[in-house]
Short mmCIF file of C-alpha atoms and ligand atoms in Angstrom, two decimals:
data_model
loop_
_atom_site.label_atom_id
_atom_site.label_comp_id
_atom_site.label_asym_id
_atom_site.label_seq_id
_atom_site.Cartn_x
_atom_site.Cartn_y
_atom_site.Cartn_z
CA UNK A 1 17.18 -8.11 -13.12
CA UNK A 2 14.96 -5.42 -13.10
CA UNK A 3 15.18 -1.66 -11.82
CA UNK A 4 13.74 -1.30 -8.59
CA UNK A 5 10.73 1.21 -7.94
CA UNK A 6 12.03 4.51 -5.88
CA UNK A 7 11.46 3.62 -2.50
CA UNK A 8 10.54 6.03 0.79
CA UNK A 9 13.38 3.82 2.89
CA UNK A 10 15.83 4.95 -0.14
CA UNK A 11 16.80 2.45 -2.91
CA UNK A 12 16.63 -0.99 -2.73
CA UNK A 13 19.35 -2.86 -1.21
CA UNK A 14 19.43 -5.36 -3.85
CA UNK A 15 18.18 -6.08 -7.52
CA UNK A 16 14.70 -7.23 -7.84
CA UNK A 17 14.54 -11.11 -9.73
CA UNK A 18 12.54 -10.91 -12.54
CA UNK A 19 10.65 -13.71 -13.97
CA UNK A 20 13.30 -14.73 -16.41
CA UNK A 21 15.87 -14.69 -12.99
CA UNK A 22 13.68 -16.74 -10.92
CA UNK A 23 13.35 -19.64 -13.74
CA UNK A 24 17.25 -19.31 -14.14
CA UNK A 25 17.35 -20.56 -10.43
CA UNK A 26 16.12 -24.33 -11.64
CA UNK A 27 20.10 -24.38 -11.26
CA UNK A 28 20.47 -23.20 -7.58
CA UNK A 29 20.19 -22.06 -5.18
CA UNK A 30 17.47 -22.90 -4.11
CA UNK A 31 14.47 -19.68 -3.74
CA UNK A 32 13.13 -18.98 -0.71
CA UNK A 33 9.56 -17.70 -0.73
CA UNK A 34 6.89 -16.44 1.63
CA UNK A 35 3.44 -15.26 1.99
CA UNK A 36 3.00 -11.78 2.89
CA UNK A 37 -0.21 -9.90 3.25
CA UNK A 38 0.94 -6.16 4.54
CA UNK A 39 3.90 -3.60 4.81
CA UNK A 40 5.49 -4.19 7.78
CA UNK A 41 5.75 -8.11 7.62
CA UNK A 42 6.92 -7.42 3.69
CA UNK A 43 9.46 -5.17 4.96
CA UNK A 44 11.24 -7.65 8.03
CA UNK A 45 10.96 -10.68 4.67
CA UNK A 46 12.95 -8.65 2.03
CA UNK A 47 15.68 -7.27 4.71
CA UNK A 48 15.77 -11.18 5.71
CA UNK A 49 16.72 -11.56 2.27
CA UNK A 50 13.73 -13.81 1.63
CA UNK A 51 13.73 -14.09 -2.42
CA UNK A 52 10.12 -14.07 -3.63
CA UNK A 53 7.09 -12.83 -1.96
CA UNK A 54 3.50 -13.96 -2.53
CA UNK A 55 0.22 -12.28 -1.80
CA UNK A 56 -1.55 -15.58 -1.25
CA UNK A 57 -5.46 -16.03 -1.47
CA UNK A 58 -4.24 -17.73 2.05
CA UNK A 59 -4.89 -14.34 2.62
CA UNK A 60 -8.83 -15.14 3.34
CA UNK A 61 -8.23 -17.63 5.93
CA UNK A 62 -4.95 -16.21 7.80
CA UNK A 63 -6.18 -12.35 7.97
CA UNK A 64 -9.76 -12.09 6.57
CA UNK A 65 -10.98 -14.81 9.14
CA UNK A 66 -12.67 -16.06 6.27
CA UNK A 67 -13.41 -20.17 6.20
CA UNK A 68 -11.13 -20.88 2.70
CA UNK A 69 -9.83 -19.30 -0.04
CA UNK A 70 -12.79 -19.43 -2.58
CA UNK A 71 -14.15 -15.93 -1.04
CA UNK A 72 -11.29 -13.75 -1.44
CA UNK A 73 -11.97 -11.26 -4.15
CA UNK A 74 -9.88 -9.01 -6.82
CA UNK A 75 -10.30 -6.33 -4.59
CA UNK A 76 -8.60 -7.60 -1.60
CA UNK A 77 -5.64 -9.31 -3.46
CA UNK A 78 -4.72 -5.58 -4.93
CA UNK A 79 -5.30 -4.04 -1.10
CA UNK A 80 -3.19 -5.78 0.15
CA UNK A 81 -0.71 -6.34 -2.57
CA UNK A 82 -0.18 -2.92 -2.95
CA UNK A 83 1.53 -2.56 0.63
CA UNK A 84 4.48 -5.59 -0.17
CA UNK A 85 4.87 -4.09 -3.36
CA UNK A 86 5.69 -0.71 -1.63
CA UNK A 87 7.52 -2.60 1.74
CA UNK A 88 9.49 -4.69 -0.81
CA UNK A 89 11.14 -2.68 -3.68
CA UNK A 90 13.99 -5.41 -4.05
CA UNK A 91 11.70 -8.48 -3.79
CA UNK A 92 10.17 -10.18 -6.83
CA UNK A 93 6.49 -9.87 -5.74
CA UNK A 94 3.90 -12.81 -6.96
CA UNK A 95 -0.13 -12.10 -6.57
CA UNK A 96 -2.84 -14.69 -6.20
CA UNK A 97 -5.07 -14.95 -8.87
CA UNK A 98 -8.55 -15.40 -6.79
CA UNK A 99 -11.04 -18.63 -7.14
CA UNK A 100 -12.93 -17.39 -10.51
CA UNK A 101 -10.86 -14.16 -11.52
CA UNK A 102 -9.40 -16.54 -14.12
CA UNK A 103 -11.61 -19.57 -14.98
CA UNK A 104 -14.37 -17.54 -17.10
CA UNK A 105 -11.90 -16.77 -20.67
CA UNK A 106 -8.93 -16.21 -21.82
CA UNK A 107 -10.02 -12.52 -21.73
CA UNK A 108 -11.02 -12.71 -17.97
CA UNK A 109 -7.92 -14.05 -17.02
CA UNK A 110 -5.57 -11.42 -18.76
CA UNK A 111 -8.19 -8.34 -17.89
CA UNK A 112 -7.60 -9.55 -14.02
CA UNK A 113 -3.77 -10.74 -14.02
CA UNK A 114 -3.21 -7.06 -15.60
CA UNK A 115 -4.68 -5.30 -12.83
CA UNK A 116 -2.50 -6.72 -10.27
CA UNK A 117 0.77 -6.08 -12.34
CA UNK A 118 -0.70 -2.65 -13.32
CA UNK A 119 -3.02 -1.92 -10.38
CA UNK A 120 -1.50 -3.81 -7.32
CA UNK A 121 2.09 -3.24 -9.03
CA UNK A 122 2.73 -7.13 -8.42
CA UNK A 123 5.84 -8.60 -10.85
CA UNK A 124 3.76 -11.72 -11.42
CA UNK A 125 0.79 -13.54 -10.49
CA UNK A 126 -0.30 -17.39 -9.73
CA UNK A 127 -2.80 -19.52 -10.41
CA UNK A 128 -4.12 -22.89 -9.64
CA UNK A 129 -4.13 -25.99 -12.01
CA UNK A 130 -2.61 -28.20 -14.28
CA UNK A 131 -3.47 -29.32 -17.49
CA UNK A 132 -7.38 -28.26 -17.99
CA UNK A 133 -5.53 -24.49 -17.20
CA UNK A 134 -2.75 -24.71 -19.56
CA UNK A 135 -4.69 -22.79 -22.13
CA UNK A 136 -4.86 -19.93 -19.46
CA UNK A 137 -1.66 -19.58 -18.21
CA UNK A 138 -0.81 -19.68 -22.34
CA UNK A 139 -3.07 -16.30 -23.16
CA UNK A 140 -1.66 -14.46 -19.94
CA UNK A 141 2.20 -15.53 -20.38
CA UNK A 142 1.17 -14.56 -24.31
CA UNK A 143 -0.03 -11.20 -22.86
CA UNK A 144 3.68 -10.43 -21.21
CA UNK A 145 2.23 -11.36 -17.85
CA UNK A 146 4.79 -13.65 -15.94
CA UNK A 147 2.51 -16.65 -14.55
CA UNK A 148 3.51 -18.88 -11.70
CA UNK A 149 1.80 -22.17 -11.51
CA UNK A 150 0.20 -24.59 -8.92
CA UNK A 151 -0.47 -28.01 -8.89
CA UNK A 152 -1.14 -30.50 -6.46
CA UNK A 153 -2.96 -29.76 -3.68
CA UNK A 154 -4.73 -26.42 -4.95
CA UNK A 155 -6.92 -25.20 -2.65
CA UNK A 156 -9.37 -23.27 -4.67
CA UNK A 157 -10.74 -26.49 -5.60
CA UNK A 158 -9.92 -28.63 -2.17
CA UNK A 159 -13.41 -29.67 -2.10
CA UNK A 160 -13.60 -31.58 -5.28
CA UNK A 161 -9.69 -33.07 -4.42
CA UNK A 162 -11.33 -34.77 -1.66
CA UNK A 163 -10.67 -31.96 0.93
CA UNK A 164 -7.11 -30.67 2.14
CA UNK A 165 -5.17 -33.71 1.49
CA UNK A 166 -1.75 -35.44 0.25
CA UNK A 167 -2.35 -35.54 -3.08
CA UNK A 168 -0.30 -38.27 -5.72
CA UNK A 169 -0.01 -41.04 -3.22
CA UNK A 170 -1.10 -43.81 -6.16
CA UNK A 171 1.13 -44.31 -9.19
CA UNK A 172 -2.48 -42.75 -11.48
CA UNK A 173 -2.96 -39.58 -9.48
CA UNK A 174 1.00 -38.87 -9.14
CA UNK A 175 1.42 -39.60 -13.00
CA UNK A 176 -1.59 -36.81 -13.17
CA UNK A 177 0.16 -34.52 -11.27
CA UNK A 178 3.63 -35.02 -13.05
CA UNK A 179 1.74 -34.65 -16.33
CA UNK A 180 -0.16 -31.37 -14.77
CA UNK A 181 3.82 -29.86 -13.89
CA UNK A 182 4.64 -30.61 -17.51
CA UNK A 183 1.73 -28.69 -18.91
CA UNK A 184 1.82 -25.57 -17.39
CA UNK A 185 5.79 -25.55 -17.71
CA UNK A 186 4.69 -25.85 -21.57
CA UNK A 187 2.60 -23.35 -21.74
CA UNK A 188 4.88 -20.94 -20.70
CA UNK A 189 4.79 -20.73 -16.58
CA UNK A 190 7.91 -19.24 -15.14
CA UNK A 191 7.72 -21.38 -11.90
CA UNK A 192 5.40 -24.26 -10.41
CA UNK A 193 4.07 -24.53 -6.63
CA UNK A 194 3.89 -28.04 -5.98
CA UNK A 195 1.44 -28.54 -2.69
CA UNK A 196 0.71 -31.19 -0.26
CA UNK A 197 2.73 -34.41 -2.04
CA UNK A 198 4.96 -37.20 -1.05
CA UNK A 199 8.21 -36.32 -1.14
CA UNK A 200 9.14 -38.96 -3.78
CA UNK A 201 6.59 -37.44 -6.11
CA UNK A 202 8.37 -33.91 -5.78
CA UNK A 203 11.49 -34.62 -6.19
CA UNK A 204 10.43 -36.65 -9.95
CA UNK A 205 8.00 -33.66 -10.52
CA UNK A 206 11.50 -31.66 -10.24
CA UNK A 207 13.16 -34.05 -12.11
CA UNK A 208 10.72 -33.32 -15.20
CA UNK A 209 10.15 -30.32 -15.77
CA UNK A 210 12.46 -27.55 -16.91
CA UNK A 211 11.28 -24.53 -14.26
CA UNK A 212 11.94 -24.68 -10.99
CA UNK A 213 9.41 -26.12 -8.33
CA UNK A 214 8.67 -24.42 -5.43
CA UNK A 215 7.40 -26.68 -2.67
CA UNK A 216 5.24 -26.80 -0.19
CA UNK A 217 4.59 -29.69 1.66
CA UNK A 218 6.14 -31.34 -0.95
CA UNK A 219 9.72 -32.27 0.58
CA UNK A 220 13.17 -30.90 -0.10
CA UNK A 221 13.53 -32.31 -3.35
CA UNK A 222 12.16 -29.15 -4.73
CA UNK A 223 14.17 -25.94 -6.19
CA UNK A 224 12.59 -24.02 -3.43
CA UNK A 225 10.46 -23.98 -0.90
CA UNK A 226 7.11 -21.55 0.61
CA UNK A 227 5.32 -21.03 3.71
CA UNK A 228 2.43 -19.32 5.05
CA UNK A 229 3.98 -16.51 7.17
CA UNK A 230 1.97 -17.06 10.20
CA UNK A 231 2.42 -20.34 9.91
CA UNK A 232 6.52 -19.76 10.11
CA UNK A 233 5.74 -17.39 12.73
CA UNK A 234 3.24 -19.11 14.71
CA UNK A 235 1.19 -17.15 14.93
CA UNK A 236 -1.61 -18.78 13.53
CA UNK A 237 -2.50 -22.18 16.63
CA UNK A 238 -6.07 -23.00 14.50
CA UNK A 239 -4.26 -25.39 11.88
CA UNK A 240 -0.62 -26.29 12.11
CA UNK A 241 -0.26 -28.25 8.75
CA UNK A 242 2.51 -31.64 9.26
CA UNK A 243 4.88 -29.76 6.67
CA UNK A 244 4.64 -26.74 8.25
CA UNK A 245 7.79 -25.61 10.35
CA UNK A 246 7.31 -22.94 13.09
CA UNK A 247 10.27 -20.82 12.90
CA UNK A 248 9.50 -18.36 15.98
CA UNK A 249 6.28 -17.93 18.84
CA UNK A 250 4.92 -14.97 17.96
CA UNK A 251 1.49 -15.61 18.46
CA UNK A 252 2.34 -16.62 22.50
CA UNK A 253 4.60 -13.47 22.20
CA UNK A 254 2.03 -10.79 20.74
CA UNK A 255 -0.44 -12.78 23.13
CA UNK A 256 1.73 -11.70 25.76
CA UNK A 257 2.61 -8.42 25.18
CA UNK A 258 -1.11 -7.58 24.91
CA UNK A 259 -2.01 -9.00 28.38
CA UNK A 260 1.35 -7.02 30.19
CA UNK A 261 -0.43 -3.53 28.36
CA UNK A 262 -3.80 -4.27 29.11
CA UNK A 263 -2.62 -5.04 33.45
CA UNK A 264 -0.08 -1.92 33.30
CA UNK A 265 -3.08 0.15 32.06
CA UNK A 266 -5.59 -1.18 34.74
CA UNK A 267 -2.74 -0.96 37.35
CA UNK A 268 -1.88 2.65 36.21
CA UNK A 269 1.98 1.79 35.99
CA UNK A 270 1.57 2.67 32.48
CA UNK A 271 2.62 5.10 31.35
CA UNK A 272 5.70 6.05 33.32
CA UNK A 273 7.62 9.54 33.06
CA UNK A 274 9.47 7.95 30.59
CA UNK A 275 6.74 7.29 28.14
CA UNK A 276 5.33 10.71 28.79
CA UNK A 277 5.75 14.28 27.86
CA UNK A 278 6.99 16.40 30.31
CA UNK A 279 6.19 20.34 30.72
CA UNK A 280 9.04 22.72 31.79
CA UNK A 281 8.29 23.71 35.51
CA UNK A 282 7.76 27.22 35.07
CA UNK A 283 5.34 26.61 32.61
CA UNK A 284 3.26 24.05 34.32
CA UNK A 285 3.31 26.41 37.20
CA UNK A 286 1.88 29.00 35.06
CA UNK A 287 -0.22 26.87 33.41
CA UNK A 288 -2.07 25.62 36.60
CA UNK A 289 -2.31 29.39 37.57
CA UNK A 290 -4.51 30.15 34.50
CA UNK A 291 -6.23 27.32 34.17
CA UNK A 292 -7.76 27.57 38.59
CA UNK A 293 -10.84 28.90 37.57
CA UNK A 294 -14.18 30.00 39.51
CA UNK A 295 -16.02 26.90 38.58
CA UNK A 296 -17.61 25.64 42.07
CA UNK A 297 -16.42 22.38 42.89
CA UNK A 298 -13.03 23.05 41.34
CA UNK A 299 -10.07 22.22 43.85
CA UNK A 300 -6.95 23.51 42.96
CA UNK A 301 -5.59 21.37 45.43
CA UNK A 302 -6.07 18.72 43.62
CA UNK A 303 -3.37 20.53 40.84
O1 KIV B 1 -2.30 -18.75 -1.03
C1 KIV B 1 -1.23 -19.23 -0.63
O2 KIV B 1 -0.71 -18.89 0.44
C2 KIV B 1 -0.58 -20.24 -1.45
C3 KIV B 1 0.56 -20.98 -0.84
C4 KIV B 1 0.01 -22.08 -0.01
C5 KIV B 1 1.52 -21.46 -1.86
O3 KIV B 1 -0.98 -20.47 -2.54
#
């Protein structure tokens, strides 16, 4: 465990995991993990008790509006990691590495998973690929930088997978992604996302390979388990992914409130006295005095 950062709310409720805790957890129980792309939702995961936090190039699609993941940039990873990082002082914090921040060199790769952990003040970061990025995840591991993994579905690269599909569903391509879990567990990755495969194929991935998996879309066989916050939420209704479970309506419910605002306003019930200042009588009274002036048209009776 590591010592958590000072923090405005007062100290952290809980020890932070560090790298070496979360790979302990191949033993149970099981890690609960979810995206988070700002302070307040960061804030309501960690006093959940939600175990890891990831600042997920999902970012681009779910808050940039953006049409994948391959746009998101450096810059806006560390924006918005920056804000969990400060809303989660007792949360082991996980940045995206973004679609070619890491695929360049050895040197590229450890240059931009440094700035996160320095920069963003992230505990570790992810990226995608098996086997062809073993070499990688070896230099930034080598560099004291803890790397989480991703294999499977990876969606940097959905394109070339054939788009964003189950992945492993012939004995070939799930041997390939067993052999992909092995490699990066070899090179020295802490943890492995497994995305978007049968459920038989994650449970022998977790089987195999000595850190714990952390699923998605990949059935319960896993050591843990992510989702997309607005997913959970719902409050993203564009895509609604089969493995994806909506744990609460808040897209219907911020939907909602917006509409009840926006007819209180027109209707002028809002705001009541009780969302209002008041002004001591004698000093409205005094007020309204001063302020009748000689301007023609003025009617004070309209004080
Ligand atoms: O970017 C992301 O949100 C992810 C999850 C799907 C694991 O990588």
């Amino acid at each position: 465990m590591t010592d958590a950062p000072h923090h405005p709310d007062g100290p952290a409720a809980r020890p932070k995991l560090a790298a070496a805790d979360v790979r302990a957890r191949k033993t149970g129980p099981k890690l609960a993990m979810v995206t988070a792309y700002d302070y307040p939702t960061a804030r309501l995961a960690e006093a959940a008790g939600i175990d890891l936090l990831l600042v997920g190039d999902s970012l681009g699609m779910v808050v940039l509006g953006y049409a994948g993941t391959a746009a998101v940039t450096m810059d806006e990873i560390l924006h918005h990691t920056r804000p969990v990082v400060r809303a989660a002082p007792g949360t082991h914090v996980v940045a995206d590495l973004p679609f070619l921040s890491y695929h360049v060199s050895d040197a590229q790769a450890i240059e931009n998973a440094g700035r996160l952990i320095k920069e963003g003040g992230a505990d570790a970061v992810k990226l995608e690929g098996g086997r062809p990025m073993a070499g990688r995840i070896r230099a930034i591991a080598g560099a004291g930088i803890p790397v989480m993994a991703h294999v499977g579905l990876t969606p940097q690269s959905a394109g070339g997978l054939g788009g964003w599909r189950v992945q492993g569903q012939d004995v070939d391509s799930a041997l390939g992604i067993i052999a992909d879990a092995e490699a990066v567990a070899e090179a020295g990755a802490y943890a492995v996302v497994v995305e978007a495969v049968p459920s038989e194929l994650g449970k022998l991935i977790t089987a195999r390979v000595p850190i714990p998996t952390i699923g998605i879309g990949a059935g319960s066989g896993c050591d843990g388990q992510v989702l997309v916050c607005t997913d959970l939420l719902g409050i993203e209704d564009r895509l609604s992914p089969k493995f994806s479970k909506r744990y609460a309506e808040l897209g219907a419910a911020t939907r909602d409130a917006f509409a009840r605002f926006a007819a209180e306003v027109r209707a002028g019930v809002f705001p009541d006295a009780a969302h209002a200042y008041a002004m001591k009588s004698d000093v409205a009274a005094a007020l309204r005095q001063a302020a009748r002036g000689p301007e023609p048209g003025h009617d004070p009776a309209q004080w």
